[in-house]
mmCIF file of C-alpha atoms in Angstrom:
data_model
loop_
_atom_site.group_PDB
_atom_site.id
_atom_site.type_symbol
_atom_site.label_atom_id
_atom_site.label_comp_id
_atom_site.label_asym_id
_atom_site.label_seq_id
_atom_site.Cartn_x
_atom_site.Cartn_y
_atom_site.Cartn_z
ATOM 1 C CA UNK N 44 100.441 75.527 120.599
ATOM 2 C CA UNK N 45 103.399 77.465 121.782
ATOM 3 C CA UNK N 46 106.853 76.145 120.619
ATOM 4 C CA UNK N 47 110.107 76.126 122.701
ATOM 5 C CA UNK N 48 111.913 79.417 123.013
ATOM 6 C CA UNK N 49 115.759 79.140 123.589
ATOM 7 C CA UNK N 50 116.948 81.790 125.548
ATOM 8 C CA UNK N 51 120.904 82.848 125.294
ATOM 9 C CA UNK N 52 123.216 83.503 127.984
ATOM 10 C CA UNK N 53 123.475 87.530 128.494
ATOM 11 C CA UNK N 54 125.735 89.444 126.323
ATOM 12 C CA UNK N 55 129.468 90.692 127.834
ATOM 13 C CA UNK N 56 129.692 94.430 126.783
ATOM 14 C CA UNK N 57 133.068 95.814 127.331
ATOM 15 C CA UNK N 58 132.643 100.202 127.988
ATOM 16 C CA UNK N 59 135.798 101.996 128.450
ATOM 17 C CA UNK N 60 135.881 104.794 131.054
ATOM 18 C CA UNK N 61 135.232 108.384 129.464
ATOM 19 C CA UNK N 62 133.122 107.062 126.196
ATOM 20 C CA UNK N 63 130.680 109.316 125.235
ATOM 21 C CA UNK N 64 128.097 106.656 122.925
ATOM 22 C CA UNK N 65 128.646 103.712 120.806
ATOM 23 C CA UNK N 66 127.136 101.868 118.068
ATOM 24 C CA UNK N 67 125.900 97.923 117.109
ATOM 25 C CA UNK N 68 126.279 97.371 113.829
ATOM 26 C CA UNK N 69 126.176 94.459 111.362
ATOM 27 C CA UNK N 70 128.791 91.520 111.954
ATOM 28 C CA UNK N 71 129.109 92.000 115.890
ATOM 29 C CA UNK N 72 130.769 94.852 115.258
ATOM 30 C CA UNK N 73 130.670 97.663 118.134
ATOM 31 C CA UNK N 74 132.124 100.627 117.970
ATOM 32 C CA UNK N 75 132.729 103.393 121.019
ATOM 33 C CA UNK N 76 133.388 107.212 121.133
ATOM 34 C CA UNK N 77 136.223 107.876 123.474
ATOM 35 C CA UNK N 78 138.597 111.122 123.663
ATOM 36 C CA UNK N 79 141.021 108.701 122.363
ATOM 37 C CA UNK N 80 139.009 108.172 118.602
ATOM 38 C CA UNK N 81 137.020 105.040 117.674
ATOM 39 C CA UNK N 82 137.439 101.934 119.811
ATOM 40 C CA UNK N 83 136.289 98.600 117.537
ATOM 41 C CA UNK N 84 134.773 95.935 119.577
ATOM 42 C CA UNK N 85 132.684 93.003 119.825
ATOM 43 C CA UNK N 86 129.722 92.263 122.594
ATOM 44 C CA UNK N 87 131.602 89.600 123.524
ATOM 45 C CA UNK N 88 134.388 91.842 124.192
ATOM 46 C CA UNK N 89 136.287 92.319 126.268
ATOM 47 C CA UNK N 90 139.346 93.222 124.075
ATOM 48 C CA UNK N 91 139.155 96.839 122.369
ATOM 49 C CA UNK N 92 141.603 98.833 119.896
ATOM 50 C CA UNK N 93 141.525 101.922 118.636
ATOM 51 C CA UNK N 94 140.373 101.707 115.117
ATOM 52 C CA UNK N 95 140.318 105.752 114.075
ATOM 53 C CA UNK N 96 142.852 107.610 116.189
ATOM 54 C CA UNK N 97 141.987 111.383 115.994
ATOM 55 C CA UNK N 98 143.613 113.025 113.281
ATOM 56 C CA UNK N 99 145.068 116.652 115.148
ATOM 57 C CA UNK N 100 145.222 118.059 118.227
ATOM 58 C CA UNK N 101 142.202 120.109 117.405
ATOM 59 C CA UNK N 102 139.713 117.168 116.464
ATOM 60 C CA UNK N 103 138.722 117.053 119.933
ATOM 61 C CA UNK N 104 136.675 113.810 121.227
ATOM 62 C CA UNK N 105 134.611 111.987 119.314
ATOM 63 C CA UNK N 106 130.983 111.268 119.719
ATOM 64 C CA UNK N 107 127.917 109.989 118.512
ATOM 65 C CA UNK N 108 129.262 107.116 116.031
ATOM 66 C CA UNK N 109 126.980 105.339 113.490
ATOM 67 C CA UNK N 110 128.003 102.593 111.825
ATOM 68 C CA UNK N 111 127.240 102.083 108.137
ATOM 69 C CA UNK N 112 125.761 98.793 106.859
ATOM 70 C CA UNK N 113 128.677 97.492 105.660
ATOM 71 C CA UNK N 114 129.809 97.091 108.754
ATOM 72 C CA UNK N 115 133.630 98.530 107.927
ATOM 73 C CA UNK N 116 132.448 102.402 107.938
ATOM 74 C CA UNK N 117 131.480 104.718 110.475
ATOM 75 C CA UNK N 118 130.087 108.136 110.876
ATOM 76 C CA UNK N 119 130.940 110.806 113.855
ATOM 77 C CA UNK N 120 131.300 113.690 115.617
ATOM 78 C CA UNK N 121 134.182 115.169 116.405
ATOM 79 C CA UNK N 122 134.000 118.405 118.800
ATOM 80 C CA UNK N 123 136.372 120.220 116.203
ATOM 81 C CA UNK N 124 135.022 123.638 114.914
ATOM 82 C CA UNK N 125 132.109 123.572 116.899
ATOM 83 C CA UNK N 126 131.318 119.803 115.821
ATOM 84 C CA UNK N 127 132.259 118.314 112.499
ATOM 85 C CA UNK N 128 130.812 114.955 111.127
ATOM 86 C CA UNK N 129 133.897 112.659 109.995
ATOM 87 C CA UNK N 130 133.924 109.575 108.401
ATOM 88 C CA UNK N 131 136.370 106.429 109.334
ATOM 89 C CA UNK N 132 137.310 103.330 108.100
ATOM 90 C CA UNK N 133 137.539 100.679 110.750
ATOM 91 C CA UNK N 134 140.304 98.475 108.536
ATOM 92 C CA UNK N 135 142.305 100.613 107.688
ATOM 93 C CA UNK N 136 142.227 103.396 110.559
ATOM 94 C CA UNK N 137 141.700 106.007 107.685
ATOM 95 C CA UNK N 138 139.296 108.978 107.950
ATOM 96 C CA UNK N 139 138.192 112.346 106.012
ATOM 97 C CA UNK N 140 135.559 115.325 107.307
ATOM 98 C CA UNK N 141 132.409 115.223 104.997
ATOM 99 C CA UNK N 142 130.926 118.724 106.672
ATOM 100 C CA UNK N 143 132.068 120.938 109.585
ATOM 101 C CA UNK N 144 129.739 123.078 111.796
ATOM 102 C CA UNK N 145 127.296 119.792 112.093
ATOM 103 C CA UNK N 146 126.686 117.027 114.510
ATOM 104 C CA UNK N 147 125.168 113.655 115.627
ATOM 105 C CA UNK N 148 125.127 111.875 112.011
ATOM 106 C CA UNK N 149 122.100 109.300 111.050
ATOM 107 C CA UNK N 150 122.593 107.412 107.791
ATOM 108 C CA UNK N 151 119.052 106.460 106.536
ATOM 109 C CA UNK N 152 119.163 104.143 103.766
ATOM 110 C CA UNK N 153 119.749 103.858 101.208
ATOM 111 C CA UNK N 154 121.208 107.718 100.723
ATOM 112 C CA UNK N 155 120.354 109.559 103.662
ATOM 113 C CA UNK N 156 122.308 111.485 106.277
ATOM 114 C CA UNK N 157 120.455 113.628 109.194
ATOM 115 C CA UNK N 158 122.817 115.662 110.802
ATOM 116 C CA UNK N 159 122.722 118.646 113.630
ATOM 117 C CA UNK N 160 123.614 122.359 112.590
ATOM 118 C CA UNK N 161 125.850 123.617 114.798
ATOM 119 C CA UNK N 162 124.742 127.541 116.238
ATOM 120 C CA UNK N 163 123.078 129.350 119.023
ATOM 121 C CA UNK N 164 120.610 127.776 121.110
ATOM 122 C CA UNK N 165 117.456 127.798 119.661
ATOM 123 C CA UNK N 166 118.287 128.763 116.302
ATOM 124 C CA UNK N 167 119.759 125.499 115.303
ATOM 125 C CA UNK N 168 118.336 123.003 112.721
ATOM 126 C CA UNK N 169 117.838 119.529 111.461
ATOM 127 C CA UNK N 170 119.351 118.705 108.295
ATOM 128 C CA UNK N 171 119.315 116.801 105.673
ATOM 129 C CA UNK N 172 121.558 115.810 103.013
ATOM 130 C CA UNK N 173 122.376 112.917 100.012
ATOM 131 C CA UNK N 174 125.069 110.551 100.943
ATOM 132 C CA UNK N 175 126.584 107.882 98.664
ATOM 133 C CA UNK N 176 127.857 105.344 101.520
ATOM 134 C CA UNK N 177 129.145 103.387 99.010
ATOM 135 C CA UNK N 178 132.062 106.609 98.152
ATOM 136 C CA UNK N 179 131.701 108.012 101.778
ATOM 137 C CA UNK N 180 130.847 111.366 100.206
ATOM 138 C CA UNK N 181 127.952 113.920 100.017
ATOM 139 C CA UNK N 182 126.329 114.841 97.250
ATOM 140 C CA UNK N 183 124.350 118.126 96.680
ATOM 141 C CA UNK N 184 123.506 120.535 99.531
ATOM 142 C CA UNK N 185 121.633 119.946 102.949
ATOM 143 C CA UNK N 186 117.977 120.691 103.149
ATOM 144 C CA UNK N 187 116.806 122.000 106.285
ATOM 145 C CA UNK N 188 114.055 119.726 107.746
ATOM 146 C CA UNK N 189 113.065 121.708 110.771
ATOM 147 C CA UNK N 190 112.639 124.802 111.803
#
């Protein structure tokens, strides 16, 4: 016996011109990498605001944004000092760097973060490193998991 399926309109997704990547995280929250910081968004969009406005001149763009599982956080890139992983709070428009010479963060739970290292082509690595999400900090120092 097969039971009813429901199926649900599409989703409205809302991408500003020059975004680099974005992220779906918990809460229909969206976020989007732009040159302009952090946009937060919903998939019903189509309103957007920056949430993380770039701190200096020299942070660059942003890219490759995770969002925690609290839905409030985020992790990025930001193209400063040959990439540097920053994290933002989508409330309160704060944000800190947590390491520089790194890129593309992954948070995997519960303490986690894969991240990039920065450097020549062909010499660079994947990374590992503890992360409390809870403080937005890293603890201890990064263990290379490739080669």
């Amino acid at each position: 016996m097969c039971s009813a399926v429901r199926w649900e309109p599409p989703l409205r997704c809302w991408w500003p011109r020059n975004a680099s990547s974005g992220a779906w995280g918990t809460g229909d929250v969206m976020v989007i990498a732009t040159p302009k910081g952090i946009l937060k968004t919903s998939p019903s969009g189509p309103t957007c605001a920056v949430a993380i406005a770039p701190i200096t001149a020299a942070w660059g763009d942003a890219r490759h944004p995770t969002l925690l599982p609290d839905g409030r956080h985020v992790l990025f890139t930001t193209t400063e000092k040959d990439g540097t992983i920053t994290a933002g709070d989508l409330q309160t428009g704060e944000s800190h760097t947590l390491i520089a010479q790194v890129f593309d963060p992954v948070f995997v739970a519960p303490d986690i973060l894969v991240f990039g290292e920065s450097g020549t082509e062909g010499t660079m690595r994947l990374l590992a490193q503890r992360f409390n999400p809870g403080r937005l900090r890293l603890d201890g120092q990064p263990v290379a998991i490739s080669e």
